[in-house]
Amino acid sequence: MSGSALFFLVLGLALIGWLTARARAVRLGGATRLHSLPGQHGWYVAMWVAIPAFVFLAAWGWISPQLVREGVLASPQAASLPAFAFERSAILAEARAIARNPDLGAFNPQAEVLAPIYRTYLTRYAWIGTGIALILALAGGLYAFSRIAAPFRARGHVERGVMLILLVASLIAILTTLGIFGSLLVESARFFSIVPVADFLLGTHWSPQGVGVAHPGRDLGAVPLFWGTFFIGAVIAMAVAIPFGLMSAVYLTQYAAPAVRRWVKPMLEILAGVPTVVYGYFAALTVGPAIRQFAVALGMPYASSESALAAGLVMGVMIIPFVSSMADDALAAVPAAMRDGSLAMGATKSETIARVLMPAALPGVVAGILLAVSRAIGETMIVVMAASGAATISLNPFDSATTVTKQIVDLLTGEAAFDSPKTLAAFALGLTLFVITFLLNIVALRVVKKYREAYE
Amino acid sequence: MHAPAPTAAPKISARHVSVHYGRKQAIDDVSIDVDMENVTAFIGPSGCGKSTFLRTLNRMNDTIPTARVAGDIRLDGEDIYAADMDVVQLRARVGMVFQKPNPFPKSIYENVAYGPRIHGLAANKAELDHIVERSLTRAGLWGEVKDRLSDSGTALSGGQQQRLCIARAIAVDPEVILMDEPCSALDPIATAKIEELVHELRGKYAIVIVTHNMQQAARVSQRTAFFHLGTLVEYGVTSQIFTNPRQERTKDYITGRYG
Ligand SMILES: Nc1ncnc2c1ncn2[C@@H]1O[C@H](COP(=O)(O)OP(=O)(O)O)[C@@H](O)[C@H]1O
Ligand SMILES: [Mg+2]
């Protein structure tokens, strides 16, 4: 039975459980007063039908492939598989694909031999899983149904069940993040077993295309990348985003007539929704060449069209709505009494903004800027399209620069074995980026929290 | 209809003032005189327009986009709604203290120095120091804060914050001080201090105080105006309003028939 059919079957059983339990509770209620509403008895039974079955299925989906694989490997035909783990997995994966879809042609003859065995085990374990799930659903339903009685406190049980479901839902995102972090750590650990941490973090020479075998660390010094990321994301982009974002927030919250605000604010939000790839080709095709020409006119004949300035400027524009909306929130959170107090002293509007509102909103604004920086340095599409691949360290914004994210893309899209230092370097870069944005976010959230408390 | 209370030369004289918020009328044809010698109290049930009327006197209603003020309000005979009136100057002359203490999130010193700075009242630091000290002294706060002028104004107690706001208003040397229920967020002891302060400030500034507390009006004011549903029902000498009101509605309110 296919997964989705089983899913709907369990749901159907839960529905039947709900209906019968409810009907029974209604009948009981005719004679005595029920502790809980009939619908709550219904939910109680439905949960007992669905939850154990689904929990089992989730676990089974994780365990059964291993069981199938072990079954296949134990078969006599598997004895001739190559010993090298990488090749072995490839053949098994192919056999599995053929087992699921016999129309596929086999690339490796061994996979063809293993496919029918694979199919046998797949079917066998699918039926076992289905059977156990249905037994669990029925057993859970019968157990819950047997507990229905007038004094039974279904309400409390349902409440706990709901809490459990919500808890699991909220854990999924957290566990996924932890999983990502864990895999980054594992791969980075492999990288750092080849390349010393100090070489990577402090080295100033980055040329992953020609990594030396004896001293891979000499060609994998990430400082030029960190510099480029910082220069494009935190310096040039912020030089655009901070002033324009703040000014637009001040205008929108303090000066704009309500009608103007009603129009301009959603338009800024649309700007925030433009796919980054669109900004990317705008940077690569329009801004980059324009800046090159400008640089040539300034007397730099060899200026690059993949300058740090092009990527940074466009990234700054992309971040404007973000800064603006954070600053908008921060300004709006300053109590109106503060503004009135200043105006009543005879201060003008701009004096009030500069001397009272901005200082009061500063923590919120700073937090917004930190979050904006963390977005900018993690931004990928614009730099992939508009920044250069050459890792140089230069203060000149007309020079080319590269970033961590761009290098990760370059490293992983090339052809390379999955355990070469060059490929593993991508994970180390990812980990570094992850840690930095994580810290930025934590600091920003702390600042915001402290600031909230100040006005409560 | 209601003759303004008899005074010498009125500091503020308002005639036929009406205020609308959009379509809704909040003040209907109010005429009143306020003088230098007496403290004037505005009383009346909540929502009757006391704050709205008070805010017409320093044009704080200008900050509410929907508010429209009609009528004639003069400060020393000068029309404050005239086209050439400088609102910045007006608000320096007519200070305001709000219902909830609203010190700026700055140091105590900077709170008081705020007005003098924006109006350029001090030529140097020494003068500014002097203004700050004098204002805090007048507001009865100097003794409590003189050793911690650089602490944040928001770290003071509620009553101290309100006196800081009074000091802030005094610092620009206004002629009139408007107080909108300045004690409603304070405990009885802090309230008593503010009332004492109002006594001391009387005569130096024309003071208008809005209060929903009738005992307070009786304690601190010499003139009382009773507002009801956006109209001025009765205005007169405080003792007369409380002992011998002319209007039935005033009497009902004073005796607690409605609140
Ligand atoms: N900003 C405003 N916008 C619209 N209506 C307002 C506004 N402020 C006050 N009002 C209305 O005007 C009336 C008078 O309010 P207010 O002057 O605050 O009364 P009081 O200070 O006597 O309690 C009330 O009905 C109130 O709802
Ligand atoms: Mg009021």
XYZ file of C-alpha atoms and ligand atoms in Angstrom:
743
model
C 0.000 0.000 0.000
C 1.369 3.406 -0.865
C 2.272 5.913 1.837
C -0.432 8.390 0.993
C -3.156 5.742 0.847
C -2.110 4.568 4.287
C -2.112 8.137 5.536
C -5.687 8.670 4.411
C -6.730 5.277 5.723
C -5.516 6.204 9.203
C -7.239 9.563 8.949
C -10.419 7.770 7.901
C -10.150 5.468 10.906
C -9.670 8.508 13.118
C -12.801 10.056 11.651
C -14.767 6.871 12.301
C -13.386 6.841 15.830
C -14.442 10.437 16.302
C -17.974 9.790 15.076
C -18.581 6.617 17.061
C -17.045 7.997 20.237
C -19.089 11.119 19.967
C -22.272 9.140 19.338
C -21.563 6.958 22.329
C -20.908 9.963 24.559
C -24.151 11.556 23.393
C -26.022 8.389 24.301
C -24.339 8.271 27.727
C -25.170 11.911 28.198
C -28.852 11.152 27.829
C -28.778 9.216 31.097
C -26.167 11.023 33.224
C -24.296 14.262 33.156
C -21.006 13.974 31.256
C -17.836 15.488 32.615
C -16.658 16.451 29.097
C -18.507 17.444 25.950
C -19.292 14.636 23.469
C -17.010 16.259 20.880
C -14.114 16.052 23.332
C -14.667 12.322 23.715
C -14.633 12.170 19.924
C -11.308 13.995 19.745
C -9.862 11.817 22.455
C -10.533 8.652 20.473
C -9.469 10.231 17.168
C -6.135 11.237 18.686
C -5.552 7.767 20.029
C -6.218 6.375 16.572
C -4.036 8.800 14.661
C -1.120 9.819 16.868
C 0.450 6.428 17.696
C 0.022 5.316 14.096
C 1.609 8.451 12.681
C 4.449 8.450 15.176
C 5.155 4.852 14.229
C 5.027 5.647 10.518
C 7.453 8.534 10.937
C 9.877 6.274 12.763
C 9.322 3.469 10.245
C 10.087 5.762 7.344
C 13.459 6.275 8.935
C 14.215 2.678 9.996
C 12.813 0.629 7.142
C 15.318 1.722 4.433
C 18.079 0.424 6.673
C 16.234 -2.847 7.175
C 15.700 -3.189 3.433
C 19.348 -2.471 2.757
C 20.502 -5.003 5.298
C 18.178 -7.578 3.813
C 19.559 -6.934 0.338
C 23.187 -7.017 1.493
C 22.574 -10.299 3.270
C 21.416 -11.912 0.039
C 23.971 -14.139 -1.830
C 23.802 -11.889 -4.917
C 25.199 -8.983 -2.920
C 28.390 -10.843 -2.108
C 30.019 -9.683 -5.342
C 29.537 -5.989 -4.621
C 32.727 -3.914 -4.625
C 34.237 -3.257 -1.226
C 34.717 0.498 -1.740
C 31.889 2.196 0.160
C 31.320 4.948 -2.375
C 30.831 2.613 -5.336
C 28.785 0.232 -3.267
C 26.304 2.947 -2.281
C 26.021 4.087 -5.867
C 25.096 0.603 -7.058
C 22.639 0.087 -4.221
C 21.002 3.442 -4.932
C 20.634 2.489 -8.561
C 19.150 -0.890 -7.713
C 16.704 0.824 -5.453
C 15.665 3.255 -8.163
C 15.104 0.387 -10.616
C 13.169 -1.561 -7.994
C 10.811 1.337 -7.578
C 10.508 2.119 -11.245
C 11.219 -0.924 -13.498
C 11.125 1.296 -16.617
C 14.520 2.710 -15.744
C 17.400 1.217 -17.619
C 20.348 -0.063 -15.644
C 23.726 1.584 -15.986
C 25.519 -0.968 -13.900
C 24.741 -4.661 -14.536
C 25.084 -5.457 -10.840
C 22.287 -3.054 -10.057
C 20.075 -4.965 -12.451
C 20.755 -8.189 -10.598
C 19.997 -6.634 -7.234
C 16.844 -4.818 -8.287
C 14.372 -7.730 -7.904
C 15.780 -8.542 -4.483
C 15.449 -4.924 -3.565
C 11.853 -4.995 -4.743
C 11.042 -8.042 -2.614
C 12.379 -6.445 0.514
C 10.780 -3.093 -0.196
C 7.369 -4.742 -0.565
C 7.866 -6.942 2.456
C 8.763 -4.093 4.777
C 6.071 -1.852 3.352
C 3.482 -4.480 4.274
C 4.945 -4.990 7.706
C 4.832 -1.235 8.298
C 1.260 -0.987 7.077
C 0.212 -3.855 9.280
C 1.794 -2.464 12.408
C 0.395 1.005 11.754
C -3.129 -0.314 11.317
C -2.857 -2.504 14.402
C -1.641 0.501 16.406
C -4.495 2.643 15.095
C -7.099 0.038 15.959
C -5.592 -0.806 19.336
C -5.310 2.860 20.275
C -8.869 3.491 19.157
C -10.282 0.534 21.070
C -8.361 1.440 24.213
C -9.596 5.037 24.072
C -13.121 3.951 23.227
C -13.211 1.629 26.227
C -12.475 4.568 28.514
C -15.486 6.601 27.481
C -17.731 7.014 30.498
C -19.732 9.837 32.021
C -17.100 10.868 34.584
C -14.181 10.404 32.141
C -12.208 13.647 31.777
C -11.687 13.637 28.037
C -11.275 17.416 28.033
C -7.992 17.356 29.932
C -6.603 14.510 27.838
C -7.470 16.266 24.588
C -5.839 19.428 25.888
C -2.633 17.532 26.586
C -2.807 15.905 23.169
C -3.109 19.298 21.498
C -0.137 20.560 23.451
C 1.893 17.575 22.331
C 1.078 18.185 18.679
C 2.020 21.866 18.963
C 5.231 20.987 20.738
C 6.258 18.586 17.988
C 5.441 21.181 15.344
C 7.638 23.762 17.012
C 10.452 21.284 17.528
C 10.650 20.423 13.849
C 12.164 23.768 12.860
C 14.583 23.692 15.769
C 15.654 20.124 15.094
C 16.174 20.881 11.427
C 18.411 23.808 12.285
C 20.355 21.647 14.696
C 20.632 18.983 12.017
C 22.043 21.476 9.532
C 24.451 22.783 12.111
C 25.482 19.233 12.980
C 26.212 18.282 9.381
C 28.179 21.499 8.908
C 30.191 20.626 11.994
C 30.936 17.108 10.808
C 32.072 18.182 7.351
C 34.045 21.096 8.761
C 35.767 18.754 11.182
C 36.881 16.673 8.200
C 38.147 19.830 6.542
C 40.056 20.938 9.590
C 41.655 17.521 9.886
C 43.336 18.299 6.544
C 43.782 22.053 6.813
C 44.863 23.705 10.080
C 42.290 26.125 11.531
C 44.846 28.910 11.677
C 45.709 28.540 7.979
C 42.061 28.805 7.070
C 41.091 31.680 9.361
C 44.274 33.730 9.053
C 45.682 32.834 5.650
C 45.543 35.561 3.043
C 45.937 33.469 -0.066
C 42.827 31.870 -1.549
C 43.067 29.836 -4.720
C 40.985 26.681 -4.430
C 41.599 25.758 -8.083
C 45.216 24.944 -7.440
C 45.312 23.514 -3.960
C 48.713 22.044 -3.227
C 48.687 18.439 -2.039
C 51.430 18.785 0.552
C 50.152 22.009 2.139
C 46.520 22.519 1.191
C 46.224 25.209 3.867
C 48.515 27.548 1.933
C 45.948 27.966 -0.801
C 42.867 27.991 1.427
C 43.339 31.104 3.520
C 39.895 32.676 3.802
C 40.813 36.199 4.881
C 40.263 37.703 1.392
C 36.779 36.200 1.438
C 36.002 37.541 4.884
C 37.283 40.907 3.813
C 35.214 40.927 0.612
C 32.104 39.834 2.493
C 32.619 42.506 5.101
C 33.458 45.189 2.550
C 30.484 44.462 0.279
C 27.886 43.487 2.892
C 28.745 45.497 5.968
C 30.440 48.581 4.513
C 29.182 49.423 1.026
C 25.692 47.926 1.351
C 25.170 49.521 4.757
C 26.452 52.873 3.542
C 23.454 52.776 1.223
C 20.898 50.995 3.348
C 21.366 52.780 6.675
C 20.896 56.415 5.596
C 18.145 55.724 3.088
C 16.397 53.213 5.310
C 16.449 55.533 8.315
C 15.365 58.565 6.368
C 12.488 56.737 4.776
C 11.405 55.439 8.179
C 11.532 58.926 9.661
C 9.583 60.313 6.742
C 6.982 57.586 6.898
C 6.440 57.682 10.642
C 6.786 61.409 11.274
C 6.025 63.405 8.182
C 3.982 61.427 5.681
C 0.259 62.086 5.595
C -1.684 58.920 6.400
C -2.694 58.638 2.744
C 0.924 58.773 1.577
C 1.968 56.257 4.195
C -0.787 53.913 3.066
C 0.744 53.880 -0.408
C 4.453 54.140 0.181
C 4.770 51.516 2.892
C 3.331 48.636 0.848
C 5.480 49.731 -2.071
C 8.599 49.460 0.067
C 7.413 46.049 1.160
C 7.064 44.996 -2.463
C 10.666 46.075 -2.976
C 11.564 43.673 -0.183
C 9.765 40.900 -2.046
C 11.654 41.249 -5.333
C 13.517 37.973 -5.906
C 17.217 38.475 -5.246
C 18.087 37.028 -8.637
C 16.419 40.056 -10.207
C 18.619 42.348 -8.153
C 21.470 40.093 -9.201
C 21.137 40.647 -12.901
C 20.405 44.300 -12.379
C 23.752 44.473 -10.598
C 25.558 42.395 -13.187
C 24.103 43.879 -16.352
C 23.334 47.495 -15.496
C 25.115 48.738 -12.420
C 28.383 46.850 -12.875
C 29.170 48.137 -16.385
C 28.028 51.661 -15.459
C 30.388 51.723 -12.514
C 33.198 50.398 -14.681
C 32.703 53.219 -17.153
C 32.631 55.694 -14.326
C 35.878 54.272 -12.957
C 37.464 54.427 -16.409
C 36.408 58.054 -16.666
C 38.040 58.625 -13.294
C 41.286 57.311 -14.721
C 41.257 53.637 -13.814
C 41.501 51.989 -17.245
C 41.584 48.464 -15.880
C 38.567 48.802 -13.594
C 36.544 45.622 -13.254
C 32.862 45.429 -14.103
C 32.611 42.964 -11.233
C 33.495 45.616 -8.676
C 32.726 45.446 -4.989
C 30.836 48.689 -5.457
C 28.315 47.249 -7.930
C 27.373 44.285 -5.766
C 27.414 46.377 -2.599
C 25.259 49.188 -3.958
C 22.582 46.876 -5.262
C 22.661 44.837 -2.097
C 22.242 48.059 -0.129
C 19.173 48.960 -2.140
C 17.794 45.500 -1.529
C 18.257 45.946 2.237
C 16.687 49.446 2.403
C 13.128 48.184 3.021
C 14.442 45.899 5.722
C 16.246 48.671 7.612
C 13.330 50.998 7.024
C 10.765 48.648 8.455
C 12.901 47.841 11.513
C 13.484 51.545 12.153
C 9.817 52.222 11.539
C 8.910 49.729 14.278
C 11.498 51.180 16.628
C 10.252 54.739 16.093
C 6.631 53.706 16.443
C 7.486 52.012 19.750
C 8.671 55.304 21.262
C 5.726 56.479 23.346
C 3.782 59.380 21.825
C 4.148 61.135 25.184
C 7.853 61.535 24.441
C 7.154 63.313 21.189
C 4.417 65.464 22.744
C 6.722 66.400 25.613
C 9.300 67.675 23.187
C 6.832 69.501 20.939
C 5.269 71.135 23.990
C 8.704 72.535 24.855
C 8.618 74.382 21.558
C 10.911 71.988 19.731
C 10.301 71.659 16.008
C 9.515 68.357 14.424
C 13.035 67.716 13.192
C 14.547 68.748 16.535
C 12.174 66.332 18.222
C 13.188 63.536 15.865
C 16.911 64.174 16.147
C 17.085 64.815 19.877
C 14.350 62.682 21.401
C 12.862 60.085 19.066
C 16.058 58.843 17.446
C 17.991 58.484 20.711
C 15.014 56.707 22.243
C 14.672 54.413 19.243
C 18.412 53.865 18.884
C 18.612 50.379 20.425
C 15.858 49.172 18.129
C 17.510 50.813 15.161
C 20.879 49.288 16.025
C 19.287 45.866 16.334
C 17.673 46.371 12.940
C 21.014 47.283 11.419
C 22.682 44.206 12.914
C 19.979 42.017 11.424
C 20.404 43.817 8.112
C 24.154 43.156 8.187
C 23.531 39.513 8.906
C 21.205 39.343 5.914
C 23.657 41.174 3.701
C 26.604 38.929 4.452
C 24.484 35.836 3.921
C 23.045 37.179 0.669
C 24.161 35.007 -2.199
C 22.433 35.640 -5.493
C 23.613 39.198 -6.042
C 27.248 38.388 -5.392
C 27.119 35.182 -7.404
C 25.984 37.200 -10.388
C 27.769 40.483 -9.883
C 30.852 39.948 -7.737
C 34.114 38.567 -8.951
C 35.593 35.160 -8.279
C 39.039 36.595 -7.685
C 39.954 36.763 -4.030
C 41.783 40.010 -3.455
C 42.075 42.286 -0.491
C 41.612 45.888 -1.490
C 40.126 49.016 -0.018
C 39.273 50.345 -3.454
C 35.560 49.818 -4.094
C 36.209 49.795 -7.853
C 38.373 46.701 -7.490
C 36.841 43.287 -7.732
C 36.035 41.436 -4.547
C 34.562 38.078 -3.708
C 32.496 36.847 -0.794
C 32.082 33.760 1.312
C 28.729 32.886 -0.223
C 29.976 33.299 -3.777
C 32.937 31.021 -3.050
C 30.698 28.379 -1.511
C 28.646 28.302 -4.689
C 31.763 28.161 -6.863
C 33.308 25.375 -4.794
C 30.234 23.181 -4.829
C 29.177 23.671 -8.432
C 32.532 22.640 -9.870
C 33.400 19.010 -10.428
C 35.291 17.610 -7.530
C 35.287 14.581 -5.296
C 33.265 15.010 -2.167
C 36.178 14.582 0.148
C 38.748 16.865 -1.433
C 39.904 19.792 0.715
C 38.498 22.122 -1.915
C 34.947 20.828 -1.526
C 35.186 20.494 2.212
C 36.315 24.113 2.395
C 32.763 25.065 1.377
C 31.476 23.546 4.587
C 34.043 25.337 6.687
C 33.016 28.593 5.015
C 29.367 27.755 5.619
C 30.066 27.070 9.259
C 31.904 30.368 9.658
C 29.040 32.244 8.048
C 26.513 30.387 10.171
C 28.348 31.249 13.388
C 28.722 34.925 12.471
C 25.102 35.468 11.448
C 23.992 33.490 14.478
C 25.982 35.761 16.806
C 24.708 38.873 15.054
C 21.154 37.688 15.491
C 21.621 36.882 19.146
C 23.135 40.274 19.884
C 20.340 41.998 17.952
C 17.621 40.090 19.779
C 19.196 40.920 23.126
C 19.330 44.593 22.287
C 15.696 44.551 21.200
C 14.649 42.754 24.352
C 16.437 45.158 26.645
C 14.931 48.038 24.773
C 11.391 46.661 25.075
C 11.820 46.402 28.829
C 12.801 50.056 29.042
C 9.313 51.106 28.014
C 7.258 48.625 29.989
C -23.735 83.555 28.659
C -21.181 82.689 31.320
C -19.271 85.787 32.064
C -15.595 84.984 32.489
C -14.515 85.239 36.075
C -13.595 88.789 37.003
C -9.865 89.360 36.928
C -7.410 92.136 36.487
C -5.759 92.072 33.060
C -6.279 88.525 31.790
C -3.149 86.646 30.744
C -5.107 84.420 28.434
C -8.475 85.274 27.111
C -10.448 82.760 25.085
C -13.652 83.642 23.276
C -16.161 81.357 21.572
C -13.722 78.483 21.232
C -14.970 75.330 19.543
C -12.933 72.233 18.731
C -13.802 69.407 16.368
C -12.063 66.090 15.888
C -13.104 65.328 12.350
C -16.905 65.544 12.504
C -17.076 65.083 16.243
C -17.369 68.222 18.328
C -15.356 68.104 21.548
C -15.613 71.753 22.685
C -18.588 73.992 22.055
C -18.356 77.776 22.361
C -16.176 78.136 25.436
C -15.126 81.582 26.654
C -12.797 81.969 29.608
C -10.141 84.295 31.065
C -7.021 83.135 32.900
C -4.932 85.510 34.956
C -1.483 85.634 36.503
C -2.436 85.859 40.155
C -4.651 82.827 40.444
C -4.421 79.127 39.811
C -7.250 78.056 37.556
C -8.660 74.530 37.801
C -10.644 72.764 35.078
C -12.929 70.088 36.468
C -15.586 67.881 34.943
C -16.356 64.264 34.161
C -13.916 62.370 32.012
C -14.373 62.952 28.280
C -15.982 66.372 28.745
C -13.169 68.118 26.856
C -10.899 69.491 29.598
C -7.720 68.238 27.950
C -8.892 69.285 24.532
C -9.531 72.828 25.681
C -6.257 72.982 27.612
C -4.374 71.905 24.495
C -5.867 74.749 22.469
C -3.996 77.168 24.745
C -0.527 76.122 23.513
C -1.720 74.828 20.145
C -0.824 71.230 20.965
C -3.960 70.293 19.064
C -1.976 71.214 15.946
C -0.222 67.870 16.359
C -3.496 65.977 15.911
C -4.291 65.936 12.194
C -8.061 65.722 12.641
C -8.377 68.513 15.210
C -9.892 71.864 14.120
C -9.983 74.848 16.434
C -12.330 77.826 15.907
C -12.723 80.990 17.985
C -10.331 83.535 19.358
C -7.585 82.893 21.914
C -5.299 85.691 23.018
C -2.133 85.651 25.085
C -1.474 89.156 26.404
C -3.872 90.372 23.752
C -2.023 88.651 20.935
C -3.989 86.193 18.783
C -2.186 82.863 19.150
C -3.923 81.381 16.115
C -2.860 84.284 13.894
C -1.093 83.258 10.709
C 2.147 84.947 11.757
C 2.189 83.386 15.222
C 5.351 81.365 15.790
C 4.254 78.142 17.473
C 7.789 77.507 18.708
C 7.757 80.852 20.526
C 4.234 80.283 21.784
C 5.125 76.947 23.351
C 8.173 78.472 24.980
C 5.827 80.986 26.610
C 3.095 78.467 27.440
C 4.606 75.326 28.957
C 2.850 72.052 29.536
C 2.986 69.162 31.999
C 1.294 65.929 31.034
C -0.861 63.388 32.764
C 1.760 60.671 32.740
C 5.277 61.835 33.601
C 7.183 61.794 30.315
C 10.838 62.577 30.965
C 13.049 62.019 27.949
C 15.302 58.967 28.087
C 18.243 61.246 28.847
C 20.034 62.343 32.006
C 18.282 64.518 34.559
C 20.517 67.412 33.547
C 19.802 66.945 29.847
C 16.067 66.776 30.479
C 16.085 70.213 32.073
C 18.644 71.615 29.641
C 16.574 70.471 26.676
C 14.383 73.570 26.352
C 17.125 76.134 27.018
C 19.265 74.431 24.407
C 16.680 74.428 21.638
C 15.697 78.003 22.384
C 19.298 79.145 22.771
C 18.762 80.597 26.232
C 22.237 79.915 27.592
C 25.383 81.404 26.116
C 27.718 78.986 27.865
C 27.894 75.984 30.110
C 27.907 78.028 33.288
C 24.694 79.761 32.337
C 23.114 76.459 31.423
C 24.205 74.968 34.751
C 22.641 77.909 36.467
C 19.338 77.527 34.605
C 19.245 73.811 35.385
C 19.900 74.388 39.060
C 17.366 77.187 39.326
C 14.668 75.177 37.558
C 15.232 72.064 39.628
C 15.211 74.182 42.781
C 11.934 75.807 41.837
C 10.467 72.402 41.096
C 11.551 71.276 44.566
C 13.799 68.559 43.171
C 17.294 70.012 43.461
C 18.016 68.589 46.900
C 17.050 65.092 45.801
C 18.978 64.980 42.532
C 21.894 67.392 42.796
C 24.366 64.550 43.298
C 23.128 62.468 40.389
C 22.378 64.889 37.604
C 23.865 62.482 35.083
C 21.530 59.624 36.038
C 18.722 58.870 33.650
C 15.552 60.864 34.179
C 13.516 57.726 33.689
C 15.174 56.107 36.717
C 13.474 58.529 39.124
C 10.272 57.692 41.002
C 6.962 58.714 39.430
C 6.564 61.785 41.606
C 10.148 62.855 40.998
C 9.686 62.341 37.273
C 6.661 64.612 37.314
C 8.598 67.299 39.195
C 11.403 66.844 36.669
C 8.859 67.534 33.926
C 7.785 70.655 35.769
C 11.431 71.727 36.059
C 11.829 71.066 32.349
C 8.861 73.308 31.610
C 10.104 76.037 33.965
C 13.580 76.000 32.431
C 12.510 78.017 29.394
C 11.004 80.642 31.681
C 7.405 80.381 30.474
C 4.604 82.770 31.408
C 1.916 80.134 31.609
C 2.089 76.507 32.755
C -0.647 74.109 31.696
C -0.974 70.931 33.752
C -3.161 68.097 32.538
C -4.073 65.896 35.524
C -0.441 65.987 36.691
C -1.131 63.792 39.722
C -3.367 61.115 38.282
C -0.488 58.647 37.991
C 1.010 59.456 41.405
C 0.603 58.187 44.966
C -0.838 60.481 47.685
C 2.535 61.623 49.029
C 3.877 62.524 45.594
C 0.541 64.221 44.886
C 0.865 66.342 48.019
C 4.336 67.444 46.896
C 3.058 68.525 43.500
C 0.174 70.422 45.083
C 2.619 72.175 47.395
C 4.718 73.039 44.373
C 1.702 74.524 42.584
C 1.180 76.750 45.620
C 4.761 77.952 45.461
C 4.669 78.601 41.737
C 1.482 80.617 41.963
C 2.042 84.242 41.051
C 5.274 83.529 39.189
C 3.368 81.832 36.372
C -0.220 81.742 35.273
C -1.195 78.150 36.091
C -4.030 76.108 34.656
C -4.501 72.660 36.150
C -6.894 70.009 34.918
C -8.019 67.586 37.572
C -10.717 65.014 38.034
C -10.168 65.221 41.767
C -12.439 67.873 43.254
C -10.642 68.033 46.584
C -7.501 68.793 44.664
C -9.204 71.591 42.749
C -10.472 72.997 46.039
C -6.997 72.766 47.597
C -4.846 74.264 44.865
C -6.991 76.675 42.866
C -8.575 80.061 43.309
C -10.657 79.864 40.142
C -12.567 76.813 38.970
C -14.168 76.069 35.634
C -16.665 73.230 35.384
C -16.913 71.567 31.984
C -19.638 69.199 30.919
C -20.198 67.586 27.509
C -17.879 70.010 25.779
C -19.406 73.151 27.228
C -18.280 75.416 30.034
C -21.113 75.184 32.548
C -19.790 77.485 35.236
C -16.658 79.468 35.951
C -15.974 81.361 39.136
C -14.122 81.719 42.387
C -13.271 78.233 43.646
C -14.817 78.602 47.081
C -18.055 79.804 45.559
C -18.168 76.964 43.000
C -17.750 74.383 45.735
C -20.017 75.904 48.366
C -22.609 77.741 46.381
C -22.748 76.715 42.719
C -25.140 78.726 40.578
C -25.851 75.979 38.079
C -27.822 72.854 38.852
C -25.402 70.700 36.833
C -22.406 71.996 38.773
C -24.129 71.192 42.007
C -24.969 67.670 40.850
C -21.360 67.075 39.889
C -19.891 68.562 43.083
C -22.185 66.460 45.224
C -21.255 63.354 43.291
C -24.550 62.835 41.520
C -22.609 61.823 38.437
C -19.002 61.313 37.691
N -7.206 62.732 19.291
C -8.533 62.628 19.349
N -9.250 62.243 18.257
C -10.582 62.127 18.304
N -11.325 62.378 19.377
C -10.704 62.772 20.516
C -9.270 62.911 20.546
N -8.923 63.315 21.788
C -10.070 63.417 22.487
N -11.150 63.096 21.726
C -12.549 63.122 22.146
O -12.875 64.410 22.568
C -13.645 64.355 23.749
C -12.957 65.142 24.834
O -11.774 64.461 25.220
P -10.771 65.041 26.291
O -10.484 66.447 25.967
O -9.622 64.117 26.353
O -11.613 64.937 27.640
P -11.135 65.007 29.157
O -9.734 65.476 29.196
O -12.089 65.958 29.811
O -11.296 63.646 29.728
C -13.832 62.897 24.091
O -15.108 62.501 23.644
C -12.761 62.209 23.341
O -13.196 60.950 22.931
Mg -8.002 64.488 29.884
